[in-house]
Short mmCIF file of C-alpha atoms and ligand atoms in Angstrom, two decimals:
data_model
loop_
_atom_site.label_atom_id
_atom_site.label_comp_id
_atom_site.label_asym_id
_atom_site.label_seq_id
_atom_site.Cartn_x
_atom_site.Cartn_y
_atom_site.Cartn_z
CA MET A 1 -13.57 -17.82 -11.38
CA ARG A 2 -10.74 -16.46 -13.38
CA VAL A 3 -9.34 -13.23 -12.38
CA LEU A 4 -6.40 -11.42 -13.96
CA PHE A 5 -4.84 -8.82 -11.75
CA ALA A 6 -2.87 -5.94 -13.21
CA SER A 7 -0.72 -4.34 -10.55
CA SER A 8 2.68 -2.02 -11.37
CA GLU A 9 3.45 -3.69 -7.68
CA VAL A 10 3.43 -7.22 -6.52
CA PHE A 11 5.72 -8.73 -3.40
CA PRO A 12 8.29 -9.52 -2.99
CA LEU A 13 9.19 -8.86 -6.53
CA VAL A 14 8.77 -4.96 -6.38
CA LYS A 15 7.81 -3.05 -3.58
CA THR A 16 7.39 0.83 -2.64
CA GLY A 17 4.50 0.32 -0.26
CA GLY A 18 1.21 -1.58 0.52
CA LEU A 19 -0.06 -1.69 -2.85
CA ALA A 20 2.65 -4.53 -3.46
CA ASP A 21 1.74 -6.42 -0.09
CA VAL A 22 -1.89 -6.50 -1.35
CA SER A 23 -1.00 -7.67 -4.92
CA GLY A 24 0.97 -10.14 -3.54
CA ALA A 25 -1.16 -11.96 -0.97
CA LEU A 26 -4.72 -11.09 -2.02
CA PRO A 27 -4.37 -13.30 -5.03
CA ALA A 28 -2.60 -16.16 -2.86
CA ALA A 29 -5.81 -15.87 -0.32
CA LEU A 30 -8.09 -15.67 -3.56
CA ILE A 31 -6.17 -18.70 -4.64
CA GLU A 32 -6.63 -20.85 -1.44
CA ALA A 33 -10.44 -20.13 -1.43
CA GLY A 34 -10.65 -21.76 -5.01
CA GLN A 35 -10.03 -19.17 -7.39
CA ASP A 36 -7.98 -19.20 -10.53
CA VAL A 37 -6.30 -15.69 -10.21
CA ARG A 38 -3.27 -14.38 -12.32
CA VAL A 39 -1.15 -11.32 -11.35
CA LEU A 40 0.17 -9.07 -14.98
CA LEU A 41 3.00 -6.62 -13.94
CA PRO A 42 5.92 -4.56 -15.59
CA GLY A 43 9.14 -6.90 -16.12
CA TYR A 44 11.18 -4.43 -14.13
CA ALA A 45 14.72 -5.59 -14.17
CA GLY A 46 14.68 -6.67 -10.33
CA ALA A 47 11.41 -7.82 -10.57
CA MET A 48 12.42 -10.71 -13.70
CA ALA A 49 15.42 -11.51 -11.48
CA LYS A 50 13.62 -12.40 -8.40
CA ALA A 51 10.60 -14.24 -10.11
CA GLU A 52 10.54 -18.14 -10.78
CA ASN A 53 9.96 -20.74 -13.07
CA LYS A 54 9.92 -18.33 -15.94
CA GLN A 55 8.84 -19.57 -19.13
CA PRO A 56 8.62 -17.60 -22.42
CA ALA A 57 4.58 -16.86 -23.02
CA GLY A 58 4.18 -15.36 -26.41
CA SER A 59 4.84 -12.15 -28.25
CA LEU A 60 3.11 -9.04 -27.25
CA GLY A 61 4.04 -6.98 -30.54
CA ASP A 62 5.14 -3.34 -30.23
CA PRO A 63 1.52 -1.55 -29.98
CA LEU A 64 2.49 1.49 -28.97
CA GLY A 65 5.02 1.94 -31.12
CA VAL A 66 8.34 1.96 -28.52
CA GLY A 67 10.66 0.30 -31.17
CA ALA A 68 10.89 -2.48 -29.54
CA GLU A 69 8.82 -6.11 -29.09
CA ALA A 70 7.43 -6.88 -25.77
CA ARG A 71 7.15 -10.30 -24.93
CA LEU A 72 5.45 -11.88 -21.92
CA VAL A 73 7.11 -13.98 -19.45
CA SER A 74 4.82 -16.76 -17.09
CA ALA A 75 6.79 -17.18 -13.84
CA THR A 76 5.59 -17.73 -10.21
CA LEU A 77 6.12 -15.61 -7.08
CA PRO A 78 8.50 -16.95 -4.53
CA GLY A 79 7.01 -18.28 -1.54
CA SER A 80 3.34 -18.40 -2.36
CA GLY A 81 3.87 -19.96 -6.08
CA VAL A 82 1.23 -17.17 -6.92
CA PRO A 83 1.41 -17.13 -11.31
CA VAL A 84 2.45 -14.17 -12.61
CA TRP A 85 2.80 -13.07 -16.16
CA LEU A 86 5.83 -10.40 -16.57
CA ILE A 87 6.08 -7.84 -19.68
CA ASP A 88 9.37 -7.95 -20.63
CA CYS A 89 10.19 -5.16 -22.43
CA PRO A 90 13.63 -3.77 -21.16
CA GLU A 91 13.31 -0.64 -23.36
CA LEU A 92 10.60 0.68 -20.70
CA TYR A 93 11.48 -1.47 -17.92
CA ASP A 94 15.25 -2.17 -17.29
CA ARG A 95 16.14 0.90 -15.49
CA ASP A 96 18.32 1.85 -12.48
CA GLY A 97 15.98 3.24 -10.04
CA GLY A 98 12.64 2.25 -8.59
CA PRO A 99 9.67 1.33 -10.63
CA TYR A 100 8.44 5.03 -11.23
CA GLN A 101 11.33 7.51 -10.32
CA ASP A 102 15.05 7.48 -11.21
CA ALA A 103 17.80 7.26 -8.74
CA ASN A 104 17.75 10.95 -8.23
CA GLY A 105 13.84 10.80 -7.38
CA PHE A 106 12.43 12.12 -10.69
CA ASP A 107 9.51 10.47 -12.46
CA TYR A 108 10.59 8.69 -15.53
CA GLU A 109 9.79 10.92 -18.69
CA ASP A 110 8.17 7.97 -20.52
CA ASN A 111 5.79 6.87 -17.49
CA ALA A 112 2.48 7.14 -19.77
CA LEU A 113 4.29 4.63 -22.13
CA ARG A 114 5.31 2.45 -19.31
CA PHE A 115 2.17 1.87 -17.71
CA GLY A 116 0.12 2.40 -20.64
CA LEU A 117 1.78 -0.59 -21.96
CA LEU A 118 0.66 -2.28 -18.44
CA SER A 119 -2.84 -1.39 -19.21
CA TRP A 120 -2.90 -2.34 -22.86
CA THR A 121 -1.55 -5.74 -21.99
CA ALA A 122 -4.09 -6.13 -19.54
CA ALA A 123 -6.79 -5.68 -22.05
CA HIS A 124 -5.15 -7.43 -24.94
CA LEU A 125 -5.10 -10.65 -22.50
CA CYS A 126 -8.98 -10.43 -22.57
CA THR A 127 -9.46 -10.22 -26.19
CA GLU A 128 -9.24 -12.92 -29.10
CA GLY A 129 -5.83 -11.49 -29.79
CA SER A 130 -4.40 -12.78 -26.75
CA PRO A 131 -1.27 -14.82 -26.97
CA LEU A 132 -2.72 -16.81 -23.94
CA ALA A 133 -5.62 -19.53 -23.85
CA TRP A 134 -6.45 -18.34 -20.57
CA ARG A 135 -9.09 -15.79 -20.69
CA PRO A 136 -10.22 -14.10 -17.74
CA ASP A 137 -14.00 -13.70 -16.27
CA VAL A 138 -12.71 -10.92 -14.08
CA LEU A 139 -10.20 -7.96 -15.03
CA HIS A 140 -9.01 -6.69 -11.40
CA CYS A 141 -6.90 -3.51 -11.91
CA HIS A 142 -4.91 -1.64 -9.16
CA ASP A 143 -4.25 2.22 -9.00
CA TRP A 144 -3.74 4.63 -11.90
CA GLN A 145 -0.71 2.29 -13.62
CA SER A 146 -3.69 0.00 -14.72
CA GLY A 147 -6.18 2.55 -15.03
CA LEU A 148 -6.52 2.33 -18.82
CA ALA A 149 -7.36 -1.09 -19.06
CA PRO A 150 -11.02 -0.71 -18.98
CA ALA A 151 -10.86 2.45 -21.15
CA TYR A 152 -9.04 0.00 -24.02
CA LEU A 153 -11.60 -2.50 -23.49
CA LYS A 154 -14.25 0.43 -24.39
CA ALA A 155 -12.10 1.84 -27.07
CA TRP A 156 -11.92 -1.53 -28.67
CA ASN A 157 -15.62 -2.22 -28.42
CA VAL A 158 -15.05 -5.81 -27.15
CA VAL A 159 -17.94 -7.66 -27.02
CA ASP A 160 -17.29 -10.66 -24.97
CA ARG A 161 -15.24 -8.98 -22.24
CA PRO A 162 -14.71 -9.73 -18.44
CA ALA A 163 -16.46 -7.65 -15.96
CA THR A 164 -13.83 -4.98 -14.62
CA VAL A 165 -13.14 -3.93 -10.94
CA PHE A 166 -11.00 -1.16 -10.24
CA THR A 167 -9.51 -0.87 -6.47
CA ILE A 168 -8.19 2.73 -5.65
CA HIS A 169 -5.30 2.12 -3.20
CA ASN A 170 -4.65 5.99 -2.95
CA ILE A 171 -6.61 8.73 -4.93
CA ALA A 172 -3.79 11.20 -4.50
CA TYR A 173 -1.69 9.44 -7.25
CA GLN A 174 -3.61 9.79 -10.48
CA GLY A 175 -1.07 9.58 -13.70
CA GLN A 176 -1.93 12.34 -15.46
CA PHE A 177 -0.11 13.51 -18.76
CA PRO A 178 -0.17 15.80 -21.89
CA PRO A 179 -3.66 15.50 -24.31
CA ASP A 180 -1.18 14.00 -26.95
CA THR A 181 -0.68 11.18 -24.88
CA VAL A 182 -4.33 10.03 -25.98
CA SER A 183 -3.12 9.30 -29.50
CA ARG A 184 0.09 8.04 -28.51
CA LEU A 185 -1.22 5.37 -26.48
CA GLY A 186 -3.73 4.57 -29.74
CA LEU A 187 -6.83 5.71 -27.65
CA PRO A 188 -9.54 7.72 -30.10
CA TRP A 189 -9.81 11.25 -29.58
CA ASP A 190 -13.63 10.71 -28.78
CA MET A 191 -13.10 9.38 -25.15
CA TYR A 192 -11.25 12.36 -24.54
CA THR A 193 -13.97 14.55 -23.08
CA MET A 194 -15.23 15.67 -19.31
CA ALA A 195 -17.05 12.59 -19.18
CA GLY A 196 -14.55 10.08 -20.32
CA LEU A 197 -10.73 10.55 -19.93
CA GLU A 198 -10.01 14.49 -19.76
CA TYR A 199 -9.24 16.20 -16.60
CA TRP A 200 -8.29 19.42 -16.04
CA ASN A 201 -6.98 19.32 -19.87
CA THR A 202 -4.61 16.14 -19.28
CA LEU A 203 -5.50 12.64 -19.83
CA SER A 204 -5.94 11.09 -16.31
CA PHE A 205 -5.17 7.38 -16.12
CA LEU A 206 -7.09 7.25 -12.46
CA LYS A 207 -10.47 8.88 -13.83
CA ALA A 208 -10.10 6.33 -17.16
CA GLY A 209 -10.30 3.69 -14.53
CA LEU A 210 -12.76 5.06 -12.38
CA VAL A 211 -15.36 5.97 -15.64
CA TYR A 212 -14.76 2.89 -17.44
CA SER A 213 -14.62 -0.03 -14.81
CA ASP A 214 -17.94 -1.68 -13.80
CA ARG A 215 -17.31 -1.67 -10.22
CA LEU A 216 -15.14 0.21 -7.82
CA THR A 217 -13.40 -0.77 -4.90
CA THR A 218 -11.18 0.89 -2.23
CA VAL A 219 -9.06 -0.37 0.82
CA SER A 220 -11.47 0.63 3.87
CA PRO A 221 -15.24 1.53 4.34
CA ARG A 222 -14.18 4.68 5.86
CA TYR A 223 -12.07 5.66 2.84
CA ALA A 224 -14.88 4.75 0.50
CA LYS A 225 -16.83 7.43 2.52
CA GLU A 226 -14.39 10.01 2.39
CA ILE A 227 -13.57 9.93 -1.04
CA GLN A 228 -16.47 11.11 -2.33
CA SER A 229 -15.70 14.74 -0.75
CA ALA A 230 -13.53 17.29 -0.68
CA PRO A 231 -10.56 17.36 0.12
CA PHE A 232 -10.24 13.58 0.36
CA GLY A 233 -11.59 12.87 -3.06
CA CYS A 234 -8.06 14.81 -4.24
CA GLY A 235 -10.38 16.27 -7.36
CA MET A 236 -12.31 13.05 -8.39
CA GLU A 237 -15.18 13.64 -5.66
CA GLY A 238 -17.70 14.49 -7.94
CA VAL A 239 -16.48 11.37 -10.55
CA LEU A 240 -17.10 8.88 -7.43
CA ALA A 241 -20.16 10.90 -6.00
CA SER A 242 -21.73 10.08 -9.30
CA ARG A 243 -20.74 6.47 -9.03
CA ALA A 244 -21.36 5.89 -5.10
CA ALA A 245 -23.80 3.14 -6.09
CA ASP A 246 -20.91 0.97 -7.57
CA LEU A 247 -18.13 2.02 -4.98
CA THR A 248 -17.05 -0.18 -1.96
CA GLY A 249 -14.86 -0.38 0.78
CA PHE A 250 -13.04 -3.63 1.61
CA LEU A 251 -10.56 -3.57 4.21
CA ASN A 252 -7.00 -4.92 3.35
CA GLY A 253 -5.50 -7.89 5.17
CA ALA A 254 -2.27 -8.55 6.78
CA ASP A 255 -0.11 -11.17 5.43
CA TYR A 256 0.64 -13.37 8.71
CA GLY A 257 2.80 -15.72 6.84
CA VAL A 258 5.21 -12.69 6.15
CA TRP A 259 4.31 -10.48 9.59
CA ASN A 260 4.33 -12.81 12.43
CA PRO A 261 7.07 -12.67 15.29
CA ALA A 262 7.08 -16.36 16.01
CA ASP A 263 8.52 -17.14 12.39
CA ASP A 264 10.09 -14.02 11.32
CA ALA A 265 13.52 -14.82 9.92
CA TYR A 266 14.62 -10.74 10.22
CA ILE A 267 13.99 -11.03 14.12
CA PRO A 268 16.96 -11.59 16.11
CA HIS A 269 14.42 -12.96 19.13
CA LYS A 270 11.35 -14.70 18.11
CA TYR A 271 8.29 -14.83 20.43
CA GLN A 272 4.77 -16.23 20.26
CA PRO A 273 2.38 -13.40 19.95
CA ALA A 274 0.34 -14.22 22.70
CA ASP A 275 3.67 -14.52 25.15
CA PHE A 276 5.19 -10.96 24.15
CA VAL A 277 7.11 -9.62 27.01
CA ALA A 278 10.35 -11.37 27.21
CA GLY A 279 10.39 -11.49 23.02
CA LYS A 280 9.99 -7.64 22.95
CA ALA A 281 12.30 -6.58 25.46
CA ALA A 282 15.15 -8.90 23.85
CA ASN A 283 14.24 -7.41 20.30
CA LYS A 284 14.27 -3.91 21.92
CA ALA A 285 17.83 -4.50 23.24
CA ALA A 286 18.82 -5.30 19.89
CA VAL A 287 17.61 -2.62 17.78
CA GLN A 288 18.83 -0.09 20.51
CA ALA A 289 22.37 -1.84 20.22
CA GLU A 290 21.97 -2.09 16.19
CA LEU A 291 21.17 1.68 15.65
CA GLY A 292 23.31 2.86 18.54
CA LEU A 293 20.34 4.24 20.84
CA ALA A 294 21.00 4.05 24.48
CA GLN A 295 20.58 0.70 25.95
CA ASP A 296 17.66 1.44 28.33
CA PRO A 297 14.55 -1.01 28.76
CA GLU A 298 12.57 2.07 30.29
CA ALA A 299 12.87 4.44 27.43
CA PRO A 300 9.75 3.99 25.43
CA LEU A 301 10.69 3.45 21.77
CA LEU A 302 8.97 4.98 18.98
CA VAL A 303 8.97 3.64 15.59
CA ILE A 304 8.27 4.70 12.23
CA VAL A 305 8.14 2.54 8.93
CA SER A 306 6.95 4.97 6.19
CA ARG A 307 7.23 6.76 3.23
CA LEU A 308 8.18 10.41 4.15
CA ASN A 309 5.84 12.92 3.05
CA ASP A 310 3.13 15.39 4.26
CA LEU A 311 0.60 12.80 3.85
CA LYS A 312 1.83 10.62 6.24
CA GLY A 313 1.90 13.29 8.50
CA MET A 314 5.73 13.28 8.80
CA ASP A 315 6.21 17.00 9.20
CA LEU A 316 3.97 16.47 12.33
CA VAL A 317 6.27 13.82 13.80
CA LEU A 318 9.07 16.61 13.51
CA SER A 319 7.12 19.40 15.02
CA VAL A 320 6.60 17.34 18.14
CA MET A 321 10.24 15.77 18.33
CA PRO A 322 11.50 18.27 21.27
CA ALA A 323 8.51 17.67 23.28
CA ILE A 324 8.89 13.76 22.77
CA LEU A 325 12.79 13.67 23.68
CA GLN A 326 12.05 16.13 26.48
CA GLN A 327 10.08 12.89 27.96
CA GLY A 328 12.76 10.57 27.67
CA CYS A 329 11.34 8.74 23.97
CA GLN A 330 13.82 7.33 21.56
CA LEU A 331 12.48 7.56 17.94
CA ALA A 332 13.97 5.06 15.30
CA VAL A 333 12.91 5.94 11.62
CA LEU A 334 12.96 4.01 8.61
CA GLY A 335 11.63 5.67 5.54
CA ALA A 336 12.59 7.45 2.01
CA GLY A 337 10.62 10.19 0.54
CA ASP A 338 10.84 13.94 0.32
CA HIS A 339 14.43 15.36 1.11
CA SER A 340 13.46 18.06 3.26
CA LEU A 341 11.97 15.78 5.56
CA GLU A 342 14.76 13.25 5.09
CA ASP A 343 17.12 16.13 6.04
CA GLY A 344 15.16 17.35 9.03
CA PHE A 345 14.88 13.78 10.43
CA GLN A 346 18.86 13.43 9.80
CA ALA A 347 19.34 16.56 11.15
CA VAL A 348 17.69 15.66 14.67
CA ALA A 349 19.38 12.60 14.75
CA ALA A 350 22.73 14.14 14.58
CA VAL A 351 22.32 16.53 17.64
CA ASN A 352 20.36 13.29 19.62
CA PRO A 353 22.32 10.07 18.29
CA SER A 354 21.44 8.30 21.70
CA GLN A 355 17.59 8.95 21.27
CA VAL A 356 16.94 9.36 17.55
CA ALA A 357 18.17 7.15 15.00
CA VAL A 358 17.34 7.83 11.40
CA SER A 359 17.55 5.30 8.36
CA ILE A 360 17.15 6.84 5.25
CA GLY A 361 15.83 4.22 2.29
CA TYR A 362 14.22 0.91 2.15
CA SER A 363 15.03 -2.29 4.25
CA GLU A 364 12.38 -5.20 4.68
CA PRO A 365 14.80 -6.44 7.50
CA LEU A 366 15.04 -3.19 9.47
CA ALA A 367 11.10 -2.92 8.96
CA HIS A 368 10.74 -6.22 10.74
CA LYS A 369 13.23 -5.77 13.48
CA LEU A 370 11.38 -2.24 14.25
CA MET A 371 7.94 -3.71 14.51
CA ALA A 372 9.38 -6.54 16.96
CA GLY A 373 11.17 -4.16 18.89
CA GLY A 374 9.28 -1.06 19.49
CA ASP A 375 6.98 0.09 21.91
CA MET A 376 5.04 2.44 19.43
CA LEU A 377 4.40 2.90 15.92
CA LEU A 378 3.76 6.40 14.82
CA MET A 379 1.29 6.85 12.21
CA PRO A 380 0.07 10.55 12.14
CA SER A 381 -1.01 10.28 8.43
CA ARG A 382 -3.24 13.04 6.81
CA PHE A 383 -5.01 10.35 4.77
CA GLU A 384 -4.61 7.01 4.82
CA PRO A 385 -6.71 4.79 2.60
CA CYS A 386 -5.84 1.77 4.87
CA GLY A 387 -2.33 1.59 6.33
CA LEU A 388 -0.98 -1.84 6.59
CA THR A 389 1.78 -1.10 9.11
CA GLN A 390 -0.97 -0.63 11.94
CA LEU A 391 -1.84 -4.45 11.22
CA TYR A 392 1.61 -5.78 11.39
CA ALA A 393 2.23 -3.74 14.64
CA PHE A 394 -0.57 -5.24 16.09
CA ARG A 395 0.61 -8.98 15.80
CA TYR A 396 4.24 -7.88 17.17
CA GLY A 397 2.22 -6.14 20.40
CA THR A 398 3.42 -2.80 19.08
CA ILE A 399 1.03 -0.09 19.99
CA PRO A 400 -0.14 2.52 16.92
CA VAL A 401 -0.48 6.11 17.78
CA VAL A 402 -2.80 7.29 14.78
CA HIS A 403 -4.77 9.97 13.20
CA VAL A 404 -8.43 8.95 12.95
CA THR A 405 -8.42 8.65 9.15
CA GLY A 406 -9.37 5.98 6.58
CA GLY A 407 -8.10 2.71 7.42
CA LEU A 408 -6.70 3.83 10.54
CA ALA A 409 -10.33 4.60 11.80
CA ASP A 410 -11.57 1.52 10.94
CA THR A 411 -8.92 -0.84 12.67
CA VAL A 412 -7.57 1.07 15.69
CA VAL A 413 -9.49 1.55 19.01
CA ASP A 414 -8.40 4.36 20.80
CA THR A 415 -7.76 3.55 24.75
CA THR A 416 -10.31 5.51 26.56
CA TYR A 417 -11.34 4.12 30.00
CA ASP A 418 -14.06 2.15 28.44
CA GLY A 419 -11.58 0.78 25.96
CA LEU A 420 -9.20 -0.56 28.65
CA MET A 421 -11.87 -1.69 30.75
CA THR A 422 -13.96 -3.82 28.24
CA ALA A 423 -10.33 -4.88 26.81
CA THR A 424 -11.17 -3.11 23.01
CA ALA A 425 -8.31 -0.63 23.07
CA THR A 426 -5.78 -1.21 20.54
CA GLY A 427 -4.10 1.90 20.13
CA PHE A 428 -4.13 5.86 20.76
CA ALA A 429 -5.85 8.18 18.37
CA PHE A 430 -6.33 11.84 17.69
CA GLU A 431 -9.30 13.54 15.42
CA HIS A 432 -7.31 16.26 14.39
CA ALA A 433 -4.20 16.16 12.08
CA ASN A 434 -2.22 19.16 14.08
CA ALA A 435 1.10 19.02 15.96
CA GLY A 436 -0.98 19.60 19.38
CA ALA A 437 -3.53 16.82 19.21
CA PHE A 438 -0.65 14.74 18.08
CA GLN A 439 1.60 15.59 20.91
CA TRP A 440 -0.99 15.16 23.48
CA THR A 441 -1.86 11.71 22.37
CA ILE A 442 1.52 10.60 22.60
CA GLU A 443 1.67 12.03 26.10
CA ARG A 444 -1.51 10.21 26.78
CA ALA A 445 0.29 7.10 25.54
CA LEU A 446 3.24 7.51 27.80
CA ASP A 447 1.11 7.81 30.85
CA THR A 448 -0.09 4.26 30.00
CA PHE A 449 3.38 3.03 29.10
CA ARG A 450 4.31 3.73 32.48
CA GLN A 451 1.91 2.16 34.42
CA LYS A 452 2.96 -1.08 33.26
CA ASP A 453 -0.48 -3.02 33.87
CA PRO A 454 -2.76 -1.00 31.47
CA TRP A 455 -0.24 -0.84 28.76
CA ARG A 456 0.38 -5.21 28.72
CA LYS A 457 -3.74 -4.85 28.66
CA VAL A 458 -3.72 -3.11 25.45
CA GLN A 459 -0.73 -5.23 24.14
CA SER A 460 -2.71 -8.28 24.90
CA SER A 461 -5.66 -6.81 22.63
CA CYS A 462 -3.51 -6.02 19.80
CA VAL A 463 -1.94 -9.36 19.30
CA CYS A 464 -5.19 -10.56 19.49
CA GLN A 465 -6.73 -8.64 16.27
CA ASP A 466 -7.38 -11.02 13.44
CA PHE A 467 -7.04 -9.04 10.36
CA SER A 468 -6.28 -12.30 8.32
CA TRP A 469 -6.39 -11.89 4.11
CA ASN A 470 -9.53 -14.53 3.81
CA ARG A 471 -12.03 -12.54 5.12
CA SER A 472 -11.47 -9.73 2.98
CA ALA A 473 -11.00 -12.50 -0.17
CA GLU A 474 -14.37 -13.39 0.54
CA ARG A 475 -15.82 -10.02 -0.17
CA TYR A 476 -13.86 -9.75 -3.25
CA ILE A 477 -15.28 -13.33 -4.35
CA ALA A 478 -18.62 -12.52 -3.65
CA LEU A 479 -18.36 -9.17 -5.68
CA TYR A 480 -16.46 -11.21 -8.77
CA ARG A 481 -19.51 -13.66 -8.59
CA ALA A 482 -22.18 -10.87 -8.60
CA LEU A 483 -20.44 -9.35 -11.64
CA ALA A 484 -19.53 -12.58 -13.57
CA GLY A 485 -21.55 -15.28 -12.42
P1 ADP B 501 1.41 3.00 1.98
O1 ADP B 501 0.97 2.03 0.99
O2 ADP B 501 0.94 4.11 1.76
O3 ADP B 501 3.00 3.40 1.83
P2 ADP B 501 1.16 1.04 3.83
O4 ADP B 501 0.95 1.22 5.51
O5 ADP B 501 -0.26 0.63 3.00
O6 ADP B 501 1.45 2.39 3.52
O7 ADP B 501 2.25 0.16 3.40
C1 ADP B 501 3.44 0.55 3.59
C2 ADP B 501 4.35 -0.81 3.35
O8 ADP B 501 5.83 -0.37 3.04
C3 ADP B 501 4.40 -1.72 4.71
O9 ADP B 501 4.99 -3.14 4.49
C4 ADP B 501 5.57 -1.50 5.01
O10 ADP B 501 6.83 -2.61 6.08
C5 ADP B 501 6.70 -0.83 3.76
N1 ADP B 501 7.42 0.43 4.16
C6 ADP B 501 7.52 1.39 4.11
N2 ADP B 501 8.49 2.15 4.26
C7 ADP B 501 9.59 1.41 3.66
C8 ADP B 501 10.97 1.31 4.25
N3 ADP B 501 11.56 2.47 3.94
N4 ADP B 501 11.36 -0.03 4.20
C9 ADP B 501 10.76 -1.06 4.01
N5 ADP B 501 9.36 -1.26 4.23
C10 ADP B 501 9.03 -0.11 4.03
C1 GLC B 502 -1.72 2.61 -0.80
C2 GLC B 502 -2.40 3.46 0.68
C3 GLC B 502 -2.28 2.53 1.92
C4 GLC B 502 -2.51 1.22 1.51
C5 GLC B 502 -2.05 0.53 0.59
C6 GLC B 502 -2.54 -0.96 -0.17
O1 GLC B 502 -0.50 2.56 -0.90
O2 GLC B 502 -1.43 4.62 0.73
O3 GLC B 502 -3.21 3.26 2.94
O4 GLC B 502 -2.86 0.33 2.79
O5 GLC B 502 -2.10 1.25 -0.72
O6 GLC B 502 -3.86 -0.62 0.02
#
């Protein structure tokens, strides 16, 4: 089966979150299972620099009238060798800042064109006009940035088109633009209706993906149900409920080639997951030293590796800080996001430097060190489509403390008496996203932490969890087969 992925982020070329991890690791698992998968992404400057085996692969012309020719470049992903195509168009993609926002955190004004071109190219590669001989059986789009691709196929009336699958990684991000974007992107006005591209007087890339794709998936079974009602659907619940028969939730996997303490180039003390005690202690001491925290093996080290926003429940963390610091905890935060939350965390760290360390920004090495050195990973997300960091934490013997939602509900088993006795408990979970419930759950975790045996028992269950990608890959392959023979 030939499958074309279209995604705005692919690890290790460009990453702001879990979408990149999935777009890098799932194709590798599908290829391993015998499928012919290629990934299309924008040729951001950083991605172009990191991609290996680059070759020109043909011209795309200037379909959206940006005043410059776009060219396709074929390449491979470092590490896995997964084949990719980058859209080389420096006018749109060679920018200071991230994939979506400038260095000051503002969305680029021409994001409709930048991701319109990604969508247009994904669709174009499925037609006779493609500069490539390779044609997909399935076009698999991810999140709003590639949502217009199925709409282009519909608009062009492509008869012999591939099957289309659209995966929702996070429904809160929708890609809405003013109505005149419709003609700017060469789409016909008769598709700008309530049953099509229009959403509250805007053009919605996400809605286009939801309406015009053959099948919809999301990244956990629980989230697939949640988004069919408010508030989880973020306004798309009606559209999704009408497509309930075509919507499935497949849990994401963890790439143990990247996230494995036995073989992690970023951590100072490697250890086998099954033999974590000494290794974790050494990594914890190293984190405390690197971040200037008190060198105290007994102080519970709580870690966060996350985008900093209210969806991730980071305001709840700030609310419970006084109480958890009073309990003698240490907190190490790595993240970036809302400036008010960044300032809030930095202010707490300034007053309590031996207990709180805050690193604002993006750091792959520190993310790995915190996974290895932490005792608990805090994830009080209000919504969490899947969440990957809790899966990584498991493998390092770091116990997640989570709100029961989306993929967190599907992957973390609360430490109840039964959970402990049956060795199924893998974390601490709370039902209601409020500071009181979160604080009480951290305190419950701290009680267990202080009694070393049950804590070790939960850690032992965590490290045994297997969320390898091959299981999810089989589910996607079955879906592709059902659609495209
Ligand atoms: P989301 O995609 O919603 O951000 P996930 O848990 O699915 O959440 O994935 C987050 C990914 O991004 C993980 O690989 C995590 O390690 C990484 N990550 C998040 N913030 C940072 C950061 N500041 N530095 C390094 N990696 C980060
Ligand atoms: C999104 C979600 C996250 C999920 C990731 C990969 O960014 O917020 O929960 O794990 O996509 O699917």
